[in-house]
C-alpha cells in the first residue's frame, strides 16, 4: 500500500504524461501511477545499486516492463531527448540534494513542464533554485505521516518573486496555515528559541551573530503563525 506521502505526490501527476521518477528506490510511485491508469510510460532512475535492483524487481513482479524503464544513473542523466519526458518527480530526499540534482541536470529539462518535488527538509533550497532557473510554484502541500512532516512543491515554468519569509516557509503554505504547517513552524520556532536561550549564556561576536540570525528567523516565521 502506497504511503500517503507518495499518494499525494502521485495526485499531482497529469494523465498520460511521460514521467521520470528520480531516486525511485522500489519504483513504487511509477508502478502505482501505471496501475491506476494515470500514465503508461515512465522512467525510474536510481544511482545506487541496491535500490536500482529493487526497482527492477518490483517492475518485473508487477509485470510493468513495457511501461516502466528502470535506468541506472546519477540524477537526470538517465533522461534522453527521445524520451520526451514532461513530468519529473523527485521525492524523499533533502531539499538541497533535490536542488543539486535539478541544477546538475537542468539541460535535460527542455521537454519538462512540471516538477513535483517532495523534500524531507529545507524546501527553501528548492524555492531558491526555482527562482534562479525561472520555475514558479504552482502548488504547495504539507502533510504529516508517521510523525514526520513533508512538503510537496509543484513547479511549472515561469517567473515568481518571493520574500525572504516566503522562501523559508512557502508562499502558499504560509497563506493556507494548515494545522500541520502551524505545528511544523511552531516546533521550529521553539527549537530556535531554545538555542537562542543557550546562546544568551555565552559571549563573543560570533555568538551574537548566530543569535541575531536565529532571532530574525524567529520573528519572520512568527509573523505567519
Ligand atoms: N523516491 C522514493 C520515495 O520517495 O519513497 C525513494 C526515496 S529514498 C529515501 C531516496 C533514493 O534516492 C535512494 O534510493 C537513493 O539511492 C536515491 N538517490 C539519491 N541521490 C540520487 C541521485 N543523484 N540520482 C538518482 N538517485 C538518487
JSON list of N, CA and C in Angstrom, two decimals, residues 84-146:
[
{"chain": "A", "resi": 84, "resn": "UNK", "atom": "N", "xyz": [11.16, 12.40, -24.31]},
{"chain": "A", "resi": 84, "resn": "UNK", "atom": "CA", "xyz": [10.11, 13.40, -24.29]},
{"chain": "A", "resi": 84, "resn": "UNK", "atom": "C", "xyz": [9.39, 13.44, -22.92]},
{"chain": "A", "resi": 85, "resn": "UNK", "atom": "N", "xyz": [10.19, 13.45, -21.90]},
{"chain": "A", "resi": 85, "resn": "UNK", "atom": "CA", "xyz": [9.65, 13.48, -20.53]},
{"chain": "A", "resi": 85, "resn": "UNK", "atom": "C", "xyz": [8.98, 14.83, -20.26]},
{"chain": "A", "resi": 86, "resn": "UNK", "atom": "N", "xyz": [7.77, 14.80, -19.71]},
{"chain": "A", "resi": 86, "resn": "UNK", "atom": "CA", "xyz": [7.06, 16.05, -19.39]},
{"chain": "A", "resi": 86, "resn": "UNK", "atom": "C", "xyz": [7.00, 16.33, -17.89]},
{"chain": "A", "resi": 87, "resn": "UNK", "atom": "N", "xyz": [7.06, 15.25, -17.11]},
{"chain": "A", "resi": 87, "resn": "UNK", "atom": "CA", "xyz": [6.94, 15.41, -15.66]},
{"chain": "A", "resi": 87, "resn": "UNK", "atom": "C", "xyz": [8.11, 14.72, -14.97]},
{"chain": "A", "resi": 88, "resn": "UNK", "atom": "N", "xyz": [8.71, 15.43, -14.01]},
{"chain": "A", "resi": 88, "resn": "UNK", "atom": "CA", "xyz": [9.76, 14.82, -13.20]},
{"chain": "A", "resi": 88, "resn": "UNK", "atom": "C", "xyz": [9.31, 14.82, -11.75]},
{"chain": "A", "resi": 89, "resn": "UNK", "atom": "N", "xyz": [9.43, 13.67, -11.09]},
{"chain": "A", "resi": 89, "resn": "UNK", "atom": "CA", "xyz": [9.19, 13.61, -9.65]},
{"chain": "A", "resi": 89, "resn": "UNK", "atom": "C", "xyz": [10.50, 13.28, -8.95]},
{"chain": "A", "resi": 90, "resn": "UNK", "atom": "N", "xyz": [10.76, 13.97, -7.86]},
{"chain": "A", "resi": 90, "resn": "UNK", "atom": "CA", "xyz": [11.91, 13.64, -7.01]},
{"chain": "A", "resi": 90, "resn": "UNK", "atom": "C", "xyz": [11.41, 13.73, -5.56]},
{"chain": "A", "resi": 91, "resn": "UNK", "atom": "N", "xyz": [11.38, 12.60, -4.89]},
{"chain": "A", "resi": 91, "resn": "UNK", "atom": "CA", "xyz": [10.76, 12.55, -3.56]},
{"chain": "A", "resi": 91, "resn": "UNK", "atom": "C", "xyz": [11.66, 11.86, -2.54]},
{"chain": "A", "resi": 92, "resn": "UNK", "atom": "N", "xyz": [11.49, 12.26, -1.29]},
{"chain": "A", "resi": 92, "resn": "UNK", "atom": "CA", "xyz": [12.12, 11.55, -0.19]},
{"chain": "A", "resi": 92, "resn": "UNK", "atom": "C", "xyz": [13.58, 11.87, 0.05]},
{"chain": "A", "resi": 93, "resn": "UNK", "atom": "N", "xyz": [14.02, 13.05, -0.43]},
{"chain": "A", "resi": 93, "resn": "UNK", "atom": "CA", "xyz": [15.41, 13.48, -0.17]},
{"chain": "A", "resi": 93, "resn": "UNK", "atom": "C", "xyz": [15.37, 14.88, 0.43]},
{"chain": "A", "resi": 94, "resn": "UNK", "atom": "N", "xyz": [16.52, 15.34, 0.88]},
{"chain": "A", "resi": 94, "resn": "UNK", "atom": "CA", "xyz": [16.60, 16.71, 1.38]},
{"chain": "A", "resi": 94, "resn": "UNK", "atom": "C", "xyz": [16.47, 17.71, 0.25]},
{"chain": "A", "resi": 95, "resn": "UNK", "atom": "N", "xyz": [15.96, 18.89, 0.57]},
{"chain": "A", "resi": 95, "resn": "UNK", "atom": "CA", "xyz": [15.80, 19.95, -0.43]},
{"chain": "A", "resi": 95, "resn": "UNK", "atom": "C", "xyz": [17.09, 20.29, -1.16]},
{"chain": "A", "resi": 96, "resn": "UNK", "atom": "N", "xyz": [18.21, 20.44, -0.44]},
{"chain": "A", "resi": 96, "resn": "UNK", "atom": "CA", "xyz": [19.47, 20.77, -1.12]},
{"chain": "A", "resi": 96, "resn": "UNK", "atom": "C", "xyz": [19.89, 19.69, -2.13]},
{"chain": "A", "resi": 97, "resn": "UNK", "atom": "N", "xyz": [19.67, 18.42, -1.81]},
{"chain": "A", "resi": 97, "resn": "UNK", "atom": "CA", "xyz": [20.02, 17.35, -2.76]},
{"chain": "A", "resi": 97, "resn": "UNK", "atom": "C", "xyz": [19.11, 17.41, -3.99]},
{"chain": "A", "resi": 98, "resn": "UNK", "atom": "N", "xyz": [17.83, 17.62, -3.77]},
{"chain": "A", "resi": 98, "resn": "UNK", "atom": "CA", "xyz": [16.89, 17.74, -4.90]},
{"chain": "A", "resi": 98, "resn": "UNK", "atom": "C", "xyz": [17.31, 18.92, -5.78]},
{"chain": "A", "resi": 99, "resn": "UNK", "atom": "N", "xyz": [17.62, 20.06, -5.15]},
{"chain": "A", "resi": 99, "resn": "UNK", "atom": "CA", "xyz": [18.03, 21.24, -5.93]},
{"chain": "A", "resi": 99, "resn": "UNK", "atom": "C", "xyz": [19.31, 20.96, -6.70]},
{"chain": "A", "resi": 100, "resn": "UNK", "atom": "N", "xyz": [20.24, 20.24, -6.11]},
{"chain": "A", "resi": 100, "resn": "UNK", "atom": "CA", "xyz": [21.51, 19.98, -6.80]},
{"chain": "A", "resi": 100, "resn": "UNK", "atom": "C", "xyz": [21.31, 18.99, -7.95]},
{"chain": "A", "resi": 101, "resn": "UNK", "atom": "N", "xyz": [20.41, 18.03, -7.81]},
{"chain": "A", "resi": 101, "resn": "UNK", "atom": "CA", "xyz": [20.08, 17.12, -8.92]},
{"chain": "A", "resi": 101, "resn": "UNK", "atom": "C", "xyz": [19.49, 17.92, -10.09]},
{"chain": "A", "resi": 102, "resn": "UNK", "atom": "N", "xyz": [18.59, 18.85, -9.76]},
{"chain": "A", "resi": 102, "resn": "UNK", "atom": "CA", "xyz": [17.97, 19.67, -10.82]},
{"chain": "A", "resi": 102, "resn": "UNK", "atom": "C", "xyz": [19.00, 20.58, -11.48]},
{"chain": "A", "resi": 103, "resn": "UNK", "atom": "N", "xyz": [19.86, 21.18, -10.67]},
{"chain": "A", "resi": 103, "resn": "UNK", "atom": "CA", "xyz": [20.87, 22.11, -11.20]},
{"chain": "A", "resi": 103, "resn": "UNK", "atom": "C", "xyz": [21.85, 21.37, -12.11]},
{"chain": "A", "resi": 104, "resn": "UNK", "atom": "N", "xyz": [22.32, 20.21, -11.65]},
{"chain": "A", "resi": 104, "resn": "UNK", "atom": "CA", "xyz": [23.30, 19.44, -12.41]},
{"chain": "A", "resi": 104, "resn": "UNK", "atom": "C", "xyz": [22.73, 18.97, -13.74]},
{"chain": "A", "resi": 105, "resn": "UNK", "atom": "N", "xyz": [21.44, 18.64, -13.75]},
{"chain": "A", "resi": 105, "resn": "UNK", "atom": "CA", "xyz": [20.86, 18.06, -14.97]},
{"chain": "A", "resi": 105, "resn": "UNK", "atom": "C", "xyz": [19.91, 19.00, -15.70]},
{"chain": "A", "resi": 106, "resn": "UNK", "atom": "N", "xyz": [20.03, 20.31, -15.46]},
{"chain": "A", "resi": 106, "resn": "UNK", "atom": "CA", "xyz": [18.98, 21.21, -15.95]},
{"chain": "A", "resi": 106, "resn": "UNK", "atom": "C", "xyz": [18.83, 21.21, -17.47]},
{"chain": "A", "resi": 107, "resn": "UNK", "atom": "N", "xyz": [19.89, 20.83, -18.19]},
{"chain": "A", "resi": 107, "resn": "UNK", "atom": "CA", "xyz": [19.76, 20.78, -19.66]},
{"chain": "A", "resi": 107, "resn": "UNK", "atom": "C", "xyz": [18.84, 19.65, -20.11]},
{"chain": "A", "resi": 108, "resn": "UNK", "atom": "N", "xyz": [18.50, 18.75, -19.19]},
{"chain": "A", "resi": 108, "resn": "UNK", "atom": "CA", "xyz": [17.58, 17.65, -19.51]},
{"chain": "A", "resi": 108, "resn": "UNK", "atom": "C", "xyz": [16.12, 18.05, -19.34]},
{"chain": "A", "resi": 109, "resn": "UNK", "atom": "N", "xyz": [15.89, 19.29, -18.93]},
{"chain": "A", "resi": 109, "resn": "UNK", "atom": "CA", "xyz": [14.53, 19.69, -18.57]},
{"chain": "A", "resi": 109, "resn": "UNK", "atom": "C", "xyz": [13.80, 20.41, -19.71]},
{"chain": "A", "resi": 110, "resn": "UNK", "atom": "N", "xyz": [14.37, 20.42, -20.92]},
{"chain": "A", "resi": 110, "resn": "UNK", "atom": "CA", "xyz": [13.78, 21.23, -22.00]},
{"chain": "A", "resi": 110, "resn": "UNK", "atom": "C", "xyz": [12.36, 20.78, -22.35]},
{"chain": "A", "resi": 111, "resn": "UNK", "atom": "N", "xyz": [12.08, 19.47, -22.27]},
{"chain": "A", "resi": 111, "resn": "UNK", "atom": "CA", "xyz": [10.74, 18.99, -22.61]},
{"chain": "A", "resi": 111, "resn": "UNK", "atom": "C", "xyz": [9.82, 18.93, -21.38]},
{"chain": "A", "resi": 112, "resn": "UNK", "atom": "N", "xyz": [10.38, 19.22, -20.23]},
{"chain": "A", "resi": 112, "resn": "UNK", "atom": "CA", "xyz": [9.64, 19.04, -18.98]},
{"chain": "A", "resi": 112, "resn": "UNK", "atom": "C", "xyz": [8.82, 20.28, -18.65]},
{"chain": "A", "resi": 113, "resn": "UNK", "atom": "N", "xyz": [7.53, 20.10, -18.32]},
{"chain": "A", "resi": 113, "resn": "UNK", "atom": "CA", "xyz": [6.72, 21.26, -17.94]},
{"chain": "A", "resi": 113, "resn": "UNK", "atom": "C", "xyz": [6.31, 21.25, -16.47]},
{"chain": "A", "resi": 114, "resn": "UNK", "atom": "N", "xyz": [6.50, 20.13, -15.79]},
{"chain": "A", "resi": 114, "resn": "UNK", "atom": "CA", "xyz": [6.08, 20.05, -14.39]},
{"chain": "A", "resi": 114, "resn": "UNK", "atom": "C", "xyz": [7.11, 19.30, -13.55]},
{"chain": "A", "resi": 115, "resn": "UNK", "atom": "N", "xyz": [7.50, 19.91, -12.45]},
{"chain": "A", "resi": 115, "resn": "UNK", "atom": "CA", "xyz": [8.40, 19.26, -11.49]},
{"chain": "A", "resi": 115, "resn": "UNK", "atom": "C", "xyz": [7.62, 19.06, -10.20]},
{"chain": "A", "resi": 116, "resn": "UNK", "atom": "N", "xyz": [7.53, 17.82, -9.74]},
{"chain": "A", "resi": 116, "resn": "UNK", "atom": "CA", "xyz": [6.83, 17.55, -8.48]},
{"chain": "A", "resi": 116, "resn": "UNK", "atom": "C", "xyz": [7.88, 17.07, -7.49]},
{"chain": "A", "resi": 117, "resn": "UNK", "atom": "N", "xyz": [8.13, 17.89, -6.49]},
{"chain": "A", "resi": 117, "resn": "UNK", "atom": "CA", "xyz": [9.29, 17.68, -5.61]},
{"chain": "A", "resi": 117, "resn": "UNK", "atom": "C", "xyz": [8.84, 17.53, -4.18]},
{"chain": "A", "resi": 118, "resn": "UNK", "atom": "N", "xyz": [9.36, 16.54, -3.51]},
{"chain": "A", "resi": 118, "resn": "UNK", "atom": "CA", "xyz": [8.97, 16.32, -2.11]},
{"chain": "A", "resi": 118, "resn": "UNK", "atom": "C", "xyz": [10.21, 16.26, -1.24]},
{"chain": "A", "resi": 119, "resn": "UNK", "atom": "N", "xyz": [10.65, 17.45, -0.79]},
{"chain": "A", "resi": 119, "resn": "UNK", "atom": "CA", "xyz": [11.79, 17.50, 0.12]},
{"chain": "A", "resi": 119, "resn": "UNK", "atom": "C", "xyz": [11.41, 17.08, 1.53]},
{"chain": "A", "resi": 120, "resn": "UNK", "atom": "N", "xyz": [12.28, 16.31, 2.17]},
{"chain": "A", "resi": 120, "resn": "UNK", "atom": "CA", "xyz": [12.04, 15.95, 3.57]},
{"chain": "A", "resi": 120, "resn": "UNK", "atom": "C", "xyz": [12.38, 17.12, 4.49]},
{"chain": "A", "resi": 121, "resn": "UNK", "atom": "N", "xyz": [13.40, 17.88, 4.11]},
{"chain": "A", "resi": 121, "resn": "UNK", "atom": "CA", "xyz": [13.82, 19.07, 4.87]},
{"chain": "A", "resi": 121, "resn": "UNK", "atom": "C", "xyz": [14.29, 20.14, 3.89]},
{"chain": "A", "resi": 122, "resn": "UNK", "atom": "N", "xyz": [14.38, 21.39, 4.40]},
{"chain": "A", "resi": 122, "resn": "UNK", "atom": "CA", "xyz": [14.97, 22.51, 3.65]},
{"chain": "A", "resi": 122, "resn": "UNK", "atom": "C", "xyz": [14.38, 22.70, 2.25]},
{"chain": "A", "resi": 123, "resn": "UNK", "atom": "N", "xyz": [13.07, 22.84, 2.21]},
{"chain": "A", "resi": 123, "resn": "UNK", "atom": "CA", "xyz": [12.40, 23.14, 0.94]},
{"chain": "A", "resi": 123, "resn": "UNK", "atom": "C", "xyz": [12.91, 24.47, 0.37]},
{"chain": "A", "resi": 124, "resn": "UNK", "atom": "N", "xyz": [13.44, 25.31, 1.25]},
{"chain": "A", "resi": 124, "resn": "UNK", "atom": "CA", "xyz": [13.94, 26.63, 0.82]},
{"chain": "A", "resi": 124, "resn": "UNK", "atom": "C", "xyz": [14.94, 26.51, -0.34]},
{"chain": "A", "resi": 125, "resn": "UNK", "atom": "N", "xyz": [15.80, 25.48, -0.28]},
{"chain": "A", "resi": 125, "resn": "UNK", "atom": "CA", "xyz": [16.81, 25.31, -1.33]},
{"chain": "A", "resi": 125, "resn": "UNK", "atom": "C", "xyz": [16.14, 25.12, -2.69]},
{"chain": "A", "resi": 126, "resn": "UNK", "atom": "N", "xyz": [14.99, 24.49, -2.71]},
{"chain": "A", "resi": 126, "resn": "UNK", "atom": "CA", "xyz": [14.26, 24.28, -3.96]},
{"chain": "A", "resi": 126, "resn": "UNK", "atom": "C", "xyz": [13.62, 25.58, -4.44]},
{"chain": "A", "resi": 127, "resn": "UNK", "atom": "N", "xyz": [13.04, 26.34, -3.51]},
{"chain": "A", "resi": 127, "resn": "UNK", "atom": "CA", "xyz": [12.44, 27.62, -3.91]},
{"chain": "A", "resi": 127, "resn": "UNK", "atom": "C", "xyz": [13.50, 28.56, -4.47]},
{"chain": "A", "resi": 128, "resn": "UNK", "atom": "N", "xyz": [14.69, 28.55, -3.87]},
{"chain": "A", "resi": 128, "resn": "UNK", "atom": "CA", "xyz": [15.78, 29.41, -4.37]},
{"chain": "A", "resi": 128, "resn": "UNK", "atom": "C", "xyz": [16.20, 28.98, -5.77]},
{"chain": "A", "resi": 129, "resn": "UNK", "atom": "N", "xyz": [16.34, 27.66, -5.95]},
{"chain": "A", "resi": 129, "resn": "UNK", "atom": "CA", "xyz": [16.73, 27.16, -7.28]},
{"chain": "A", "resi": 129, "resn": "UNK", "atom": "C", "xyz": [15.66, 27.52, -8.31]},
{"chain": "A", "resi": 130, "resn": "UNK", "atom": "N", "xyz": [14.40, 27.39, -7.93]},
{"chain": "A", "resi": 130, "resn": "UNK", "atom": "CA", "xyz": [13.29, 27.65, -8.85]},
{"chain": "A", "resi": 130, "resn": "UNK", "atom": "C", "xyz": [13.34, 29.09, -9.36]},
{"chain": "A", "resi": 131, "resn": "UNK", "atom": "N", "xyz": [13.53, 30.03, -8.46]},
{"chain": "A", "resi": 131, "resn": "UNK", "atom": "CA", "xyz": [13.60, 31.44, -8.85]},
{"chain": "A", "resi": 131, "resn": "UNK", "atom": "C", "xyz": [14.76, 31.66, -9.81]},
{"chain": "A", "resi": 132, "resn": "UNK", "atom": "N", "xyz": [15.90, 31.11, -9.48]},
{"chain": "A", "resi": 132, "resn": "UNK", "atom": "CA", "xyz": [17.11, 31.27, -10.28]},
{"chain": "A", "resi": 132, "resn": "UNK", "atom": "C", "xyz": [16.92, 30.69, -11.69]},
{"chain": "A", "resi": 133, "resn": "UNK", "atom": "N", "xyz": [16.21, 29.60, -11.81]},
{"chain": "A", "resi": 133, "resn": "UNK", "atom": "CA", "xyz": [16.08, 28.91, -13.09]},
{"chain": "A", "resi": 133, "resn": "UNK", "atom": "C", "xyz": [14.72, 29.14, -13.77]},
{"chain": "A", "resi": 134, "resn": "UNK", "atom": "N", "xyz": [13.97, 30.11, -13.25]},
{"chain": "A", "resi": 134, "resn": "UNK", "atom": "CA", "xyz": [12.70, 30.51, -13.87]},
{"chain": "A", "resi": 134, "resn": "UNK", "atom": "C", "xyz": [11.65, 29.40, -13.86]},
{"chain": "A", "resi": 135, "resn": "UNK", "atom": "N", "xyz": [11.48, 28.83, -12.69]},
{"chain": "A", "resi": 135, "resn": "UNK", "atom": "CA", "xyz": [10.32, 27.99, -12.43]},
{"chain": "A", "resi": 135, "resn": "UNK", "atom": "C", "xyz": [9.51, 28.70, -11.35]},
{"chain": "A", "resi": 136, "resn": "UNK", "atom": "N", "xyz": [8.20, 28.48, -11.36]},
{"chain": "A", "resi": 136, "resn": "UNK", "atom": "CA", "xyz": [7.40, 29.08, -10.31]},
{"chain": "A", "resi": 136, "resn": "UNK", "atom": "C", "xyz": [6.56, 28.03, -9.60]},
{"chain": "A", "resi": 137, "resn": "UNK", "atom": "N", "xyz": [6.20, 28.36, -8.38]},
{"chain": "A", "resi": 137, "resn": "UNK", "atom": "CA", "xyz": [5.42, 27.41, -7.58]},
{"chain": "A", "resi": 137, "resn": "UNK", "atom": "C", "xyz": [3.97, 27.46, -8.02]},
{"chain": "A", "resi": 138, "resn": "UNK", "atom": "N", "xyz": [3.46, 26.31, -8.43]},
{"chain": "A", "resi": 138, "resn": "UNK", "atom": "CA", "xyz": [2.06, 26.21, -8.84]},
{"chain": "A", "resi": 138, "resn": "UNK", "atom": "C", "xyz": [1.21, 25.75, -7.65]},
{"chain": "A", "resi": 139, "resn": "UNK", "atom": "N", "xyz": [1.75, 24.78, -6.91]},
{"chain": "A", "resi": 139, "resn": "UNK", "atom": "CA", "xyz": [1.02, 24.27, -5.75]},
{"chain": "A", "resi": 139, "resn": "UNK", "atom": "C", "xyz": [2.02, 23.87, -4.67]},
{"chain": "A", "resi": 140, "resn": "UNK", "atom": "N", "xyz": [1.55, 23.97, -3.43]},
{"chain": "A", "resi": 140, "resn": "UNK", "atom": "CA", "xyz": [2.36, 23.50, -2.29]},
{"chain": "A", "resi": 140, "resn": "UNK", "atom": "C", "xyz": [1.44, 22.78, -1.31]},
{"chain": "A", "resi": 141, "resn": "UNK", "atom": "N", "xyz": [1.96, 21.67, -0.79]},
{"chain": "A", "resi": 141, "resn": "UNK", "atom": "CA", "xyz": [1.18, 20.91, 0.19]},
{"chain": "A", "resi": 141, "resn": "UNK", "atom": "C", "xyz": [2.10, 20.52, 1.33]},
{"chain": "A", "resi": 142, "resn": "UNK", "atom": "N", "xyz": [1.56, 20.50, 2.53]},
{"chain": "A", "resi": 142, "resn": "UNK", "atom": "CA", "xyz": [2.32, 19.99, 3.68]},
{"chain": "A", "resi": 142, "resn": "UNK", "atom": "C", "xyz": [1.48, 18.89, 4.32]},
{"chain": "A", "resi": 143, "resn": "UNK", "atom": "N", "xyz": [2.13, 17.81, 4.69]},
{"chain": "A", "resi": 143, "resn": "UNK", "atom": "CA", "xyz": [1.36, 16.72, 5.30]},
{"chain": "A", "resi": 143, "resn": "UNK", "atom": "C", "xyz": [2.20, 15.99, 6.35]},
{"chain": "A", "resi": 144, "resn": "UNK", "atom": "N", "xyz": [1.50, 15.31, 7.23]},
{"chain": "A", "resi": 144, "resn": "UNK", "atom": "CA", "xyz": [2.18, 14.55, 8.28]},
{"chain": "A", "resi": 144, "resn": "UNK", "atom": "C", "xyz": [1.82, 13.09, 8.14]},
{"chain": "A", "resi": 145, "resn": "UNK", "atom": "N", "xyz": [2.85, 12.26, 8.25]},
{"chain": "A", "resi": 145, "resn": "UNK", "atom": "CA", "xyz": [2.63, 10.80, 8.23]},
{"chain": "A", "resi": 145, "resn": "UNK", "atom": "C", "xyz": [3.67, 10.16, 9.13]},
{"chain": "A", "resi": 146, "resn": "UNK", "atom": "N", "xyz": [3.23, 9.25, 10.00]},
{"chain": "A", "resi": 146, "resn": "UNK", "atom": "CA", "xyz": [4.12, 8.58, 10.95]},
{"chain": "A", "resi": 146, "resn": "UNK", "atom": "C", "xyz": [5.02, 9.58, 11.67]}
]
